[in-house]
JSON list of C-alpha atoms and ligand atoms in Angstrom, two decimals:
[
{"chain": "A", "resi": 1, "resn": "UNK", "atom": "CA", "xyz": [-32.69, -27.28, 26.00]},
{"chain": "A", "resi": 2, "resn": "UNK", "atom": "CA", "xyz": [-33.68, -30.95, 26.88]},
{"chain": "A", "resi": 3, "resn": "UNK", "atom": "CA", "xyz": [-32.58, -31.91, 23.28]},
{"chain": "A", "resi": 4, "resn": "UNK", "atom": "CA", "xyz": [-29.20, -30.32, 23.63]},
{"chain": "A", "resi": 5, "resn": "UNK", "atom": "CA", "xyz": [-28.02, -31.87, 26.54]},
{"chain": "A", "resi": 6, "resn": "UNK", "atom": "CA", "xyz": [-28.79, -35.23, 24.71]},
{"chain": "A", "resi": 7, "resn": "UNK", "atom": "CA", "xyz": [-26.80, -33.98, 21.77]},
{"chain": "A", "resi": 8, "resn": "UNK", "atom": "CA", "xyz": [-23.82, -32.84, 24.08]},
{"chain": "A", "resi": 9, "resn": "UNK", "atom": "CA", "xyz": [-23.98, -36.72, 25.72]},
{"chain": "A", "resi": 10, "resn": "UNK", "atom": "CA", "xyz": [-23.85, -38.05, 22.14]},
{"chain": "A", "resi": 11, "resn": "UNK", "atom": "CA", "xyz": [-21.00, -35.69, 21.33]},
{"chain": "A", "resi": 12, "resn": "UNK", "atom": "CA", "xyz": [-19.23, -36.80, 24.43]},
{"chain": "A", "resi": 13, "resn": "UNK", "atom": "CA", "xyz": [-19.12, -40.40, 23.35]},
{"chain": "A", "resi": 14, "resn": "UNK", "atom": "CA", "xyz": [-18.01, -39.73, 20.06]},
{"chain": "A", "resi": 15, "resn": "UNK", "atom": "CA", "xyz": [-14.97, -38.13, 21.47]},
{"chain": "A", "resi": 16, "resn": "UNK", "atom": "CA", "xyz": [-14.38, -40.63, 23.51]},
{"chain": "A", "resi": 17, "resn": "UNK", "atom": "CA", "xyz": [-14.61, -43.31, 20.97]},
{"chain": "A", "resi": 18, "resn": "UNK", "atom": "CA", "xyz": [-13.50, -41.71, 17.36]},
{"chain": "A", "resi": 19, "resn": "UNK", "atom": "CA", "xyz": [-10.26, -41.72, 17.00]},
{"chain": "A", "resi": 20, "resn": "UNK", "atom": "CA", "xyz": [-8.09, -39.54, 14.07]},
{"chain": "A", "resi": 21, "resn": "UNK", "atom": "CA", "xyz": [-7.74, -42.86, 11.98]},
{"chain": "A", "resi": 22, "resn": "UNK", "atom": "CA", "xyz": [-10.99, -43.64, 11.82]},
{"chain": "A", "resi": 23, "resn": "UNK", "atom": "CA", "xyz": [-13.77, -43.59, 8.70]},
{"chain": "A", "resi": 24, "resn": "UNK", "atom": "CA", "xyz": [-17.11, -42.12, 10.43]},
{"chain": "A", "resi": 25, "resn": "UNK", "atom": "CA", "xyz": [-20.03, -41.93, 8.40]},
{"chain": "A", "resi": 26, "resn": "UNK", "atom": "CA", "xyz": [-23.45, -39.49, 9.62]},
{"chain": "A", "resi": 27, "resn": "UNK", "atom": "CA", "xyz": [-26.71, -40.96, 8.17]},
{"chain": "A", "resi": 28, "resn": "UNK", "atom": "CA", "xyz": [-28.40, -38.02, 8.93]},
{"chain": "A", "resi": 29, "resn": "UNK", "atom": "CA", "xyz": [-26.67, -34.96, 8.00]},
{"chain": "A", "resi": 30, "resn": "UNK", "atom": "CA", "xyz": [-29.37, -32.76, 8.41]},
{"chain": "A", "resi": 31, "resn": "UNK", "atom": "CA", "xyz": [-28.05, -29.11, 9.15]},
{"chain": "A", "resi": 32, "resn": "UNK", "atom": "CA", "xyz": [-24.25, -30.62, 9.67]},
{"chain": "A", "resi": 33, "resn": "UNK", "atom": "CA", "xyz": [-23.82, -29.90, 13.25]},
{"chain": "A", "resi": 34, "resn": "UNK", "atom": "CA", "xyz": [-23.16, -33.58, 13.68]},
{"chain": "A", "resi": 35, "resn": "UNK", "atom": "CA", "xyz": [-21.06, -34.07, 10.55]},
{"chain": "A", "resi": 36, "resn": "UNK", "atom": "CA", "xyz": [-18.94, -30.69, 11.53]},
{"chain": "A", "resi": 37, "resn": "UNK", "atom": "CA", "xyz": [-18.32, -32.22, 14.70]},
{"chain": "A", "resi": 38, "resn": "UNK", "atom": "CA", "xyz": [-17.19, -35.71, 13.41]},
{"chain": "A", "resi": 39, "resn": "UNK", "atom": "CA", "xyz": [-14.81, -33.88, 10.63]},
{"chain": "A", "resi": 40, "resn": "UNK", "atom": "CA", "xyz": [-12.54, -32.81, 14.26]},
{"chain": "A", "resi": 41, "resn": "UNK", "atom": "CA", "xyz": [-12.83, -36.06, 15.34]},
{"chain": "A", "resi": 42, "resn": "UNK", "atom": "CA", "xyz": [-12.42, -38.68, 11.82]},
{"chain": "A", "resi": 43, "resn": "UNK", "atom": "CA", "xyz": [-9.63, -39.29, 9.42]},
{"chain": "A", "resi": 44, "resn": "UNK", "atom": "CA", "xyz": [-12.70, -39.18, 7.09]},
{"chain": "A", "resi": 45, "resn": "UNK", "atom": "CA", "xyz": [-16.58, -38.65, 7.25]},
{"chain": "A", "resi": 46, "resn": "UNK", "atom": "CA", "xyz": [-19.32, -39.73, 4.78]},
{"chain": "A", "resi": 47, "resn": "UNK", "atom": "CA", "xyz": [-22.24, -37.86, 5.63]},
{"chain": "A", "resi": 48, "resn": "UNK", "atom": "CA", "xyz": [-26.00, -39.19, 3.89]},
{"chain": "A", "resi": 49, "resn": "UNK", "atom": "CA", "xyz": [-29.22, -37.11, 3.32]},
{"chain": "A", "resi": 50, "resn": "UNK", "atom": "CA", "xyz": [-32.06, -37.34, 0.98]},
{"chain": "A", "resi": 51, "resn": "UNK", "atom": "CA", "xyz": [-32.59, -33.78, 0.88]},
{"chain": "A", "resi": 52, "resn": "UNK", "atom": "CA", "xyz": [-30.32, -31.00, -1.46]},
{"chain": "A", "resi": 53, "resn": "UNK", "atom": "CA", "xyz": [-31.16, -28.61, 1.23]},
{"chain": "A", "resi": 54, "resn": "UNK", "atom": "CA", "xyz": [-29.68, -30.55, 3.97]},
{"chain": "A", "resi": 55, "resn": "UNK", "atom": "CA", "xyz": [-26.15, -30.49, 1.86]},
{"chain": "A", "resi": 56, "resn": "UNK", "atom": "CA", "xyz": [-26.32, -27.34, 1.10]},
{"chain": "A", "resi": 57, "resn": "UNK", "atom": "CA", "xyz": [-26.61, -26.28, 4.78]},
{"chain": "A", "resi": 58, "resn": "UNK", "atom": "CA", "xyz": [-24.06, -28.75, 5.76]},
{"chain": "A", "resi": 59, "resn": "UNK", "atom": "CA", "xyz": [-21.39, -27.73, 2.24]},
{"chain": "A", "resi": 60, "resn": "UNK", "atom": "CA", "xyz": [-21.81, -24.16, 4.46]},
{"chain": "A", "resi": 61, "resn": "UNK", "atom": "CA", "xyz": [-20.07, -25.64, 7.09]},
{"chain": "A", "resi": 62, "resn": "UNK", "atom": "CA", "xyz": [-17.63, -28.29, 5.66]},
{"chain": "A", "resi": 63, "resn": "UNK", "atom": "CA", "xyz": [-17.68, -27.48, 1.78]},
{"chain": "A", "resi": 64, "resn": "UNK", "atom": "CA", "xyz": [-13.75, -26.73, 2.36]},
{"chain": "A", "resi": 65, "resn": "UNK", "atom": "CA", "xyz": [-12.52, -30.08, 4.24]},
{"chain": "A", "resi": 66, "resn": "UNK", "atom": "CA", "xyz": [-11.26, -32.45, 1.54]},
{"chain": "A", "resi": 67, "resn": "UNK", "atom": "CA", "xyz": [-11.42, -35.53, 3.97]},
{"chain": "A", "resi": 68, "resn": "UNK", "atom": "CA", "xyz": [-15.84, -34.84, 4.37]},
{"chain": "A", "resi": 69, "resn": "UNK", "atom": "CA", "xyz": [-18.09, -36.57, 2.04]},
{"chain": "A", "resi": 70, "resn": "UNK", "atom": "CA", "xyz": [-21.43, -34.99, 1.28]},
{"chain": "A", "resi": 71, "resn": "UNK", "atom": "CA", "xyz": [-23.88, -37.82, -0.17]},
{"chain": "A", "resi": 72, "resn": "UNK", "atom": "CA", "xyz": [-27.23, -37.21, -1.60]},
{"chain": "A", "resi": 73, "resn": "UNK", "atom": "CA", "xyz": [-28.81, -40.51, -1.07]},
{"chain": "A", "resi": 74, "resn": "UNK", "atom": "CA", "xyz": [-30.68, -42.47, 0.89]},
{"chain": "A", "resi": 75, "resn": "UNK", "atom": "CA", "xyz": [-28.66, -44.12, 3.97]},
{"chain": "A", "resi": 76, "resn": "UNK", "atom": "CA", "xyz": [-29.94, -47.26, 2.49]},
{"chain": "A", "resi": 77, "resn": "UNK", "atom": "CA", "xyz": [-27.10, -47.06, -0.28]},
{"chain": "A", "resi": 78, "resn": "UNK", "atom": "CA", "xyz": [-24.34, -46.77, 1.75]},
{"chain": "A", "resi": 79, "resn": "UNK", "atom": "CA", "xyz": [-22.53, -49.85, 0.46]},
{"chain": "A", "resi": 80, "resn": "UNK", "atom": "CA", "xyz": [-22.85, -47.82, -2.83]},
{"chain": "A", "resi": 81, "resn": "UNK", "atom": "CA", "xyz": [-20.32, -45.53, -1.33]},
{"chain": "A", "resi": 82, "resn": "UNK", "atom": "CA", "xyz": [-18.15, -46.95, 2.22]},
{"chain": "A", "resi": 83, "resn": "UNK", "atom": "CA", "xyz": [-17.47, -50.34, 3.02]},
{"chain": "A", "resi": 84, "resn": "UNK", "atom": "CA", "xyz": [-15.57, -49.82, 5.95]},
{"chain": "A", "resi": 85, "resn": "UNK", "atom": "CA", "xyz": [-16.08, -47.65, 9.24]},
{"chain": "A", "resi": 86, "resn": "UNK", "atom": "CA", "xyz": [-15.41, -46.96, 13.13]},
{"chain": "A", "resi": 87, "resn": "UNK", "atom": "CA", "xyz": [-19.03, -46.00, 13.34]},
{"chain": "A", "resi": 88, "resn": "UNK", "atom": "CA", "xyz": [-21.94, -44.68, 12.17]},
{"chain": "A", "resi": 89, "resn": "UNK", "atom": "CA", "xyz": [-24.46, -41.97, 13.66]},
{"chain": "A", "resi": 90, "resn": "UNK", "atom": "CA", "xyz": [-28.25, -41.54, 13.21]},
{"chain": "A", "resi": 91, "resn": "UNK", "atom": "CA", "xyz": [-30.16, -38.56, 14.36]},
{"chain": "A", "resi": 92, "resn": "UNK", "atom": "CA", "xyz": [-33.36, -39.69, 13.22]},
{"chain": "A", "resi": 93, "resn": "UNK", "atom": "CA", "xyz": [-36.43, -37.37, 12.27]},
{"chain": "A", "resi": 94, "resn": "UNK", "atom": "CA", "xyz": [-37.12, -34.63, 10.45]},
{"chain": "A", "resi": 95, "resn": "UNK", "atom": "CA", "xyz": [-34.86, -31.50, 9.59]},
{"chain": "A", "resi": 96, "resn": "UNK", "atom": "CA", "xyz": [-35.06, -28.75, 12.02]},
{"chain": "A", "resi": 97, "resn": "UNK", "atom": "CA", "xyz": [-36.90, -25.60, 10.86]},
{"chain": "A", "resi": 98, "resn": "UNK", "atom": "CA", "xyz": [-37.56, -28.31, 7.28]},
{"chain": "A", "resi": 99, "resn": "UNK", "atom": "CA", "xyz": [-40.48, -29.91, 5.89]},
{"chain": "A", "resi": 100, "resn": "UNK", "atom": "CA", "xyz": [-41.63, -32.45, 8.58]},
{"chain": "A", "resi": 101, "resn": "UNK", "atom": "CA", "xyz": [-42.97, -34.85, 6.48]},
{"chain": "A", "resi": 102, "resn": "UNK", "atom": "CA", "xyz": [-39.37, -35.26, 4.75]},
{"chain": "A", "resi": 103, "resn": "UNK", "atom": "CA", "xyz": [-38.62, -37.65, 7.45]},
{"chain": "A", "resi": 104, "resn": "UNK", "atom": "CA", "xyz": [-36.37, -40.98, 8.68]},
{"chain": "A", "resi": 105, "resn": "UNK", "atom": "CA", "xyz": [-39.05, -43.49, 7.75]},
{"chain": "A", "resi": 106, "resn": "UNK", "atom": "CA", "xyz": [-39.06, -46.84, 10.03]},
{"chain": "A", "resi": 107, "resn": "UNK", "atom": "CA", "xyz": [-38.90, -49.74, 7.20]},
{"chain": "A", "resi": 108, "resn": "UNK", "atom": "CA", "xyz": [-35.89, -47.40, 6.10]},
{"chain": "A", "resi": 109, "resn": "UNK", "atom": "CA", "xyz": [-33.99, -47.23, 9.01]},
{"chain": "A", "resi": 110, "resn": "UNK", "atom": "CA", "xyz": [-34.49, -50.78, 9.80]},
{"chain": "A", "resi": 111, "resn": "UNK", "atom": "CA", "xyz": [-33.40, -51.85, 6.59]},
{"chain": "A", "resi": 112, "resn": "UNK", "atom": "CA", "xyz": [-30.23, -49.62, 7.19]},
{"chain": "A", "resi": 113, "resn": "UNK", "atom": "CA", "xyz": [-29.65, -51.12, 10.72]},
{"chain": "A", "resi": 114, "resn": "UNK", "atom": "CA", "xyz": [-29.82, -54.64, 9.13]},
{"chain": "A", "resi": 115, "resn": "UNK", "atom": "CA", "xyz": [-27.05, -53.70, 6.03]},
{"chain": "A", "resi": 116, "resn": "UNK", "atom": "CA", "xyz": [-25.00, -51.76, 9.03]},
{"chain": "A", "resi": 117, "resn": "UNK", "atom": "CA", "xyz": [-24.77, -54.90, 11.51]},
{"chain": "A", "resi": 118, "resn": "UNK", "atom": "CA", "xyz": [-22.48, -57.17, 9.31]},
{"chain": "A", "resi": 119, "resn": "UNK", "atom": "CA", "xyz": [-20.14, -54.59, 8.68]},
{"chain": "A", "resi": 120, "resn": "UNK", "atom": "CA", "xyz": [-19.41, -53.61, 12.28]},
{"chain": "A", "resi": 121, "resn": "UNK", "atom": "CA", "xyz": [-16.17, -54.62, 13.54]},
{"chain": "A", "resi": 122, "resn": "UNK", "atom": "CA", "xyz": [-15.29, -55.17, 17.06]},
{"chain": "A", "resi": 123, "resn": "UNK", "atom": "CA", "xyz": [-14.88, -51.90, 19.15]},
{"chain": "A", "resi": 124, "resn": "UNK", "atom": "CA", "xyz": [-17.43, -50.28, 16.43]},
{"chain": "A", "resi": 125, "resn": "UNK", "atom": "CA", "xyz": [-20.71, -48.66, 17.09]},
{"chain": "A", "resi": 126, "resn": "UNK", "atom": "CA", "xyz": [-23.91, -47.28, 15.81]},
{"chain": "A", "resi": 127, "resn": "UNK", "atom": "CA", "xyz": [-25.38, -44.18, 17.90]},
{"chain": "A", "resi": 128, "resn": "UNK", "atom": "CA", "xyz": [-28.93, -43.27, 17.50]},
{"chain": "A", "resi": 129, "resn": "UNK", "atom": "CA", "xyz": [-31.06, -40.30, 18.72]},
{"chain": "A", "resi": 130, "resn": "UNK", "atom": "CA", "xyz": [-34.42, -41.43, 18.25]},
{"chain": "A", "resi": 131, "resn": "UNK", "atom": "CA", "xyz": [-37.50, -39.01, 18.52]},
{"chain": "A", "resi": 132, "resn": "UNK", "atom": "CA", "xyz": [-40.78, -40.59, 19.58]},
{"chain": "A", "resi": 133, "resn": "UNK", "atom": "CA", "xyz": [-42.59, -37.58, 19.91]},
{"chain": "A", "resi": 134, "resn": "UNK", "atom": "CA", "xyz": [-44.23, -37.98, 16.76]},
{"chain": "A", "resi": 135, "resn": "UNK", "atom": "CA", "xyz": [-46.25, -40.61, 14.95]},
{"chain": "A", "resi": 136, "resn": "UNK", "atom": "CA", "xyz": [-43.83, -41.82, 12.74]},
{"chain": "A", "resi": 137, "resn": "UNK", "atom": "CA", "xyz": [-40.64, -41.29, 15.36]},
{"chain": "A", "resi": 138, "resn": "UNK", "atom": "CA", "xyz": [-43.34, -43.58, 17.66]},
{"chain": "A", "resi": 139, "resn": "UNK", "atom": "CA", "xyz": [-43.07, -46.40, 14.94]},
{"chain": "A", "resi": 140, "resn": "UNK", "atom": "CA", "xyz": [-39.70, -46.28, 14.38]},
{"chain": "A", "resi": 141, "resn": "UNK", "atom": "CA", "xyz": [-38.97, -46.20, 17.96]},
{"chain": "A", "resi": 142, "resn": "UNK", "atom": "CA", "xyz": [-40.83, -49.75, 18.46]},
{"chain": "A", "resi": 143, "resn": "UNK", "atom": "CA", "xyz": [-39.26, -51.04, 15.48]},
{"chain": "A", "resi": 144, "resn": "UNK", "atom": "CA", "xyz": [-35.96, -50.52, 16.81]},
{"chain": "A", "resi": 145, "resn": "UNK", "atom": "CA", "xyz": [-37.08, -51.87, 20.31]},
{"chain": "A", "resi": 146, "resn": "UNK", "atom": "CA", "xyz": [-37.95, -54.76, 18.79]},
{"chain": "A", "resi": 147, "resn": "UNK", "atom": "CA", "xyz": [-34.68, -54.97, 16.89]},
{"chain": "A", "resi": 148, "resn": "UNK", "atom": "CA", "xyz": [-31.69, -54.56, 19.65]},
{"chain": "A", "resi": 149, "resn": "UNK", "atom": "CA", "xyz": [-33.93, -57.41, 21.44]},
{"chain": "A", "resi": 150, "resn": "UNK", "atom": "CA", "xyz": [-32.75, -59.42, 18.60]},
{"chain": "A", "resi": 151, "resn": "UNK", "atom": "CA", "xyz": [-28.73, -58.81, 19.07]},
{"chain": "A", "resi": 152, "resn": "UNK", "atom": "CA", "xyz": [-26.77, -61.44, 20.58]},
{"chain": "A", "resi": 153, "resn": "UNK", "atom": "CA", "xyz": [-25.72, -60.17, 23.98]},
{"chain": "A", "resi": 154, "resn": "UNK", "atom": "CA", "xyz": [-22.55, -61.80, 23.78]},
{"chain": "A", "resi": 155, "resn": "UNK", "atom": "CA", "xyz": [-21.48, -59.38, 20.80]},
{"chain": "A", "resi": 156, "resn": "UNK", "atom": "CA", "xyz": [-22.97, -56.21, 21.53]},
{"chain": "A", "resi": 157, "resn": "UNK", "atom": "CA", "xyz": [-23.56, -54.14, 24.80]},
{"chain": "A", "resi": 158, "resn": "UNK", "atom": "CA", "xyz": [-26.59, -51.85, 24.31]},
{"chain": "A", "resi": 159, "resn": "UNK", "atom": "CA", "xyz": [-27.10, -48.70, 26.50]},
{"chain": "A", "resi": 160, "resn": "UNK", "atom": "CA", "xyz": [-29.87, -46.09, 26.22]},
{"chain": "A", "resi": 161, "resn": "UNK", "atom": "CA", "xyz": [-30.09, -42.30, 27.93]},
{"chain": "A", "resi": 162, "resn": "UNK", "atom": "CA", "xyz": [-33.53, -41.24, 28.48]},
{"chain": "A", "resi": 163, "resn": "UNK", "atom": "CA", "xyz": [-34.99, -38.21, 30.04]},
{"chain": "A", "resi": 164, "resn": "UNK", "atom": "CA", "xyz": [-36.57, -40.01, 32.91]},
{"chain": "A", "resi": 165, "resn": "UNK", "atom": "CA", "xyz": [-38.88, -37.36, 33.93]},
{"chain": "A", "resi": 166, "resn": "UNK", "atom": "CA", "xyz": [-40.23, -35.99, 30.97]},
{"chain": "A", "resi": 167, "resn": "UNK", "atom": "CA", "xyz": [-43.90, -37.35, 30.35]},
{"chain": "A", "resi": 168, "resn": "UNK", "atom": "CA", "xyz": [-44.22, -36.56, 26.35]},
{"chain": "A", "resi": 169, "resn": "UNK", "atom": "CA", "xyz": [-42.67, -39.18, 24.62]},
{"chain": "A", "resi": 170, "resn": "UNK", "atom": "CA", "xyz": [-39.22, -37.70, 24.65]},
{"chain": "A", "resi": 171, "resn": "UNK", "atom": "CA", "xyz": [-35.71, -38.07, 22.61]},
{"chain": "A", "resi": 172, "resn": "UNK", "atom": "CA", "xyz": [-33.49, -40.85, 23.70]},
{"chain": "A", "resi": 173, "resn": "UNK", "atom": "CA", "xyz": [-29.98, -42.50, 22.72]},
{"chain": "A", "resi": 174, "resn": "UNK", "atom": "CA", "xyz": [-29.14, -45.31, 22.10]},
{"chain": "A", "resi": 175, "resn": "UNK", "atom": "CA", "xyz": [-25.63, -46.93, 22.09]},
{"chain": "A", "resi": 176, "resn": "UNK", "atom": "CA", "xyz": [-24.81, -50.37, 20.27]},
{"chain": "A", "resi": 177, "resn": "UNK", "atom": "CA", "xyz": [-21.47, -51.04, 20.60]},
{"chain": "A", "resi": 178, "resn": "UNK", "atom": "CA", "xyz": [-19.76, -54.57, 19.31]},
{"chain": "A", "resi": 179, "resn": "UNK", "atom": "CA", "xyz": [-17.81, -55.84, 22.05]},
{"chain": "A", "resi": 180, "resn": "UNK", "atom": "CA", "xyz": [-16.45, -59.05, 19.99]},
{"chain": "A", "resi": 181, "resn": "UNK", "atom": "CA", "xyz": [-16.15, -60.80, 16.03]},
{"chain": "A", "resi": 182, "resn": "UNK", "atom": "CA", "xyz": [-17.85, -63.83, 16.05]},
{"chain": "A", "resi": 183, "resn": "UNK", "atom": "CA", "xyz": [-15.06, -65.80, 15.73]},
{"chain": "A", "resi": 184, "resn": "UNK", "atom": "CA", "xyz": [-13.86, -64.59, 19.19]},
{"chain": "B", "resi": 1, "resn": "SAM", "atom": "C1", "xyz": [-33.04, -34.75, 12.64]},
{"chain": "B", "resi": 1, "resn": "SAM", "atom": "S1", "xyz": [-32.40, -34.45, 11.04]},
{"chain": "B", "resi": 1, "resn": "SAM", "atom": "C2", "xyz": [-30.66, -34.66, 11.29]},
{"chain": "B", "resi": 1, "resn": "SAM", "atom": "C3", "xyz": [-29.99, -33.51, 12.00]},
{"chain": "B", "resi": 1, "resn": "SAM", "atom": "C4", "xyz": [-28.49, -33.50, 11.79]},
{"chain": "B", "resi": 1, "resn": "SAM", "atom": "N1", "xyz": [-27.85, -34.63, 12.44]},
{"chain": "B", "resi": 1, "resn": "SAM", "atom": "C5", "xyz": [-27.83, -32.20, 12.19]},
{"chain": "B", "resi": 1, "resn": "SAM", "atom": "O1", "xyz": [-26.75, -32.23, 12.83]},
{"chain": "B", "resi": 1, "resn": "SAM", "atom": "O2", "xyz": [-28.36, -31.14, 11.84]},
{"chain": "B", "resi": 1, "resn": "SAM", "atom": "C6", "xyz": [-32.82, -35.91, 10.14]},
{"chain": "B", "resi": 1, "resn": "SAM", "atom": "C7", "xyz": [-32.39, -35.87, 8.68]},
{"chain": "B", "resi": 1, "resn": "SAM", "atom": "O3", "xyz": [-32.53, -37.20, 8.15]},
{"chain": "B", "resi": 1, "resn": "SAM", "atom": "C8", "xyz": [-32.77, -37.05, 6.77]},
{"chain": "B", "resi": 1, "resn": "SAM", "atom": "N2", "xyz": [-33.24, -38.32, 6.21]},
{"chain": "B", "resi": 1, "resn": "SAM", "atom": "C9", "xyz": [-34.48, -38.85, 6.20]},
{"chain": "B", "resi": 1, "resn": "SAM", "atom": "N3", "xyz": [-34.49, -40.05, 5.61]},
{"chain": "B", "resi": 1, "resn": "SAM", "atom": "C10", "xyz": [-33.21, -40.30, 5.20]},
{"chain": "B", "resi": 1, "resn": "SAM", "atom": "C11", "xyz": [-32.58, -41.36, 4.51]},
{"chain": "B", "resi": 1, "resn": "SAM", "atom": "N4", "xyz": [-33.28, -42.44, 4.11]},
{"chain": "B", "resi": 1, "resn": "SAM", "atom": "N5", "xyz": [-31.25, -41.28, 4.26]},
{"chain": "B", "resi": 1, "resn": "SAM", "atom": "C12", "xyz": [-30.53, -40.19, 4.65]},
{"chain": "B", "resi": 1, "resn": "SAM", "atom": "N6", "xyz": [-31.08, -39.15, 5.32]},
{"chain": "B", "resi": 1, "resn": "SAM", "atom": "C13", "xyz": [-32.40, -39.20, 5.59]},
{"chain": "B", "resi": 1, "resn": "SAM", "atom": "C14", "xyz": [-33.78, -35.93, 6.71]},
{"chain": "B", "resi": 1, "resn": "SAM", "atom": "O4", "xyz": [-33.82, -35.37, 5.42]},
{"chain": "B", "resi": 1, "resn": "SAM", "atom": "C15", "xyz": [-33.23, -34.98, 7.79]},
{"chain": "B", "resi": 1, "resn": "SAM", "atom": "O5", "xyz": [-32.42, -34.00, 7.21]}
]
C-alpha cells in the first residue's frame, strides 16, 4: 500500500514532465508497469533488464507498440543502444514475486548514474525509487547519498519523498532534475 502511493507520486511526475516528443528510457523494466505507463506518455521508450523473464512479462504488456524497446542488457550498456533522452527511470531492487538475489547491484547503478549524467540535457531528469530495506538496497542507498552530494547545485535541483513515519528502512524517491547546460 505504502509502496504504491510512492509509485503513483513517481507516475505523477512523469506526467507532468514527459512530453509526446520525448525518448524515455526504464532501466528497470521489471514486470513493465513502469514501461506501460511511459509508452502513454513517450514518443519512444527503451526499457533495460538483465532478466528474459522480466521481458517476457513486460512483451505481455507492450509486445504490440512499435515505438517500445525491450532490451536484454545490463543498464550499464545503454550507450550501446540510446544516445539521447528526456529522462530516464530506475526502480531499483529485485523483481516482484522473482528471484531476490537477481538484483540492482550498487557498483552497477553507480556506474550507470555516472554514464547517465553527461548525457542529461537541461530540463532532463533521472527518477529513482530506491529500496533500503534490504542489505544490498542499504548499500546502494549510501552510495547514491554519497553521489547527489557530489552534483553541482547550480545544475541540478535534487528532491527526495520519504515515508517519514515508517521506522523500517523504507522506499524513497528521488528526483534529479538538470536545471541548466554548463555553458549557461
Ligand atoms: C524492482 S524491479 C523493477 C520493477 C519495474 N519497474 C516494474 O514496473 O515492474 C528491478 C528490476 O531491475 C532489474 N535489474 C537488476 N540489475 C539490472 C541491470 N544491471 N540492468 C537492468 N536491469 C537490472 C532486475 O532484474 C529487476 O527486474
Amino acid at each position: 500500500m505504502k509502496k504504491n502511493v510512492l509509485l503513483e507520486q513517481a507516475h505523477a511526475i512523469l506526467t507532468s514532465l514527459v512530453s509526446p516528443e520525448d525518448i524515455m528510457v526504464d532501466m528497470t523494466m521489471g514486470n513493465g508497469h513502469d514501461t506501460l505507463f511511459l509508452s502513454s506518455l513517450a514518443k519512444e521508450v527503451y526499457a533495460f533488464d538483465i532478466q528474459e523473464k522480466a521481458l517476457e512479462k513486460t512483451k505481455q504488456k507492450v509486445g504490440h507498440l512499435t515505438h517500445v524497446h525491450l532490451i536484454c542488457d545490463s543498464h550499464e550498456n545503454i550507450l550501446d543502444y540510446v544516445q539521447s533522452f528526456k529522462g530516464v527511470i530506475f526502480n531499483l531492487g529485485y523483481l516482484p514475486q522473482g528471484d531476490k538475489s537477481i538484483t540492482t547491484k550498487t557498483e552497477t547503478t553507480l556506474n550507470t548514474l555516472h554514464t547517465l549524467l553527461p548525457l542529461l540535457k537541461k530540463e532532463g531528469f533521472i527518477q529513482l525509487v530506491v529500496y533500503p530495506g534490504h542489505e544490498e538496497g542499504r548499500r546502494e542507498d549510501k552510495a547514491i547519498q554519497d553521489w547527489i552530494k557530489t552534483l553541482n547545485p547550480h545544475l541540478f535541483h535534487i528532491t527526495e519523498s520519504r515515508f517519514i513515519h515508517e521506522e523500517k528502512n523504507p522506499p524513497y524517491m528521488l528526483m534529479i532534475y538538470k536545471t541548466k547546460d554548463e555553458s549557461d
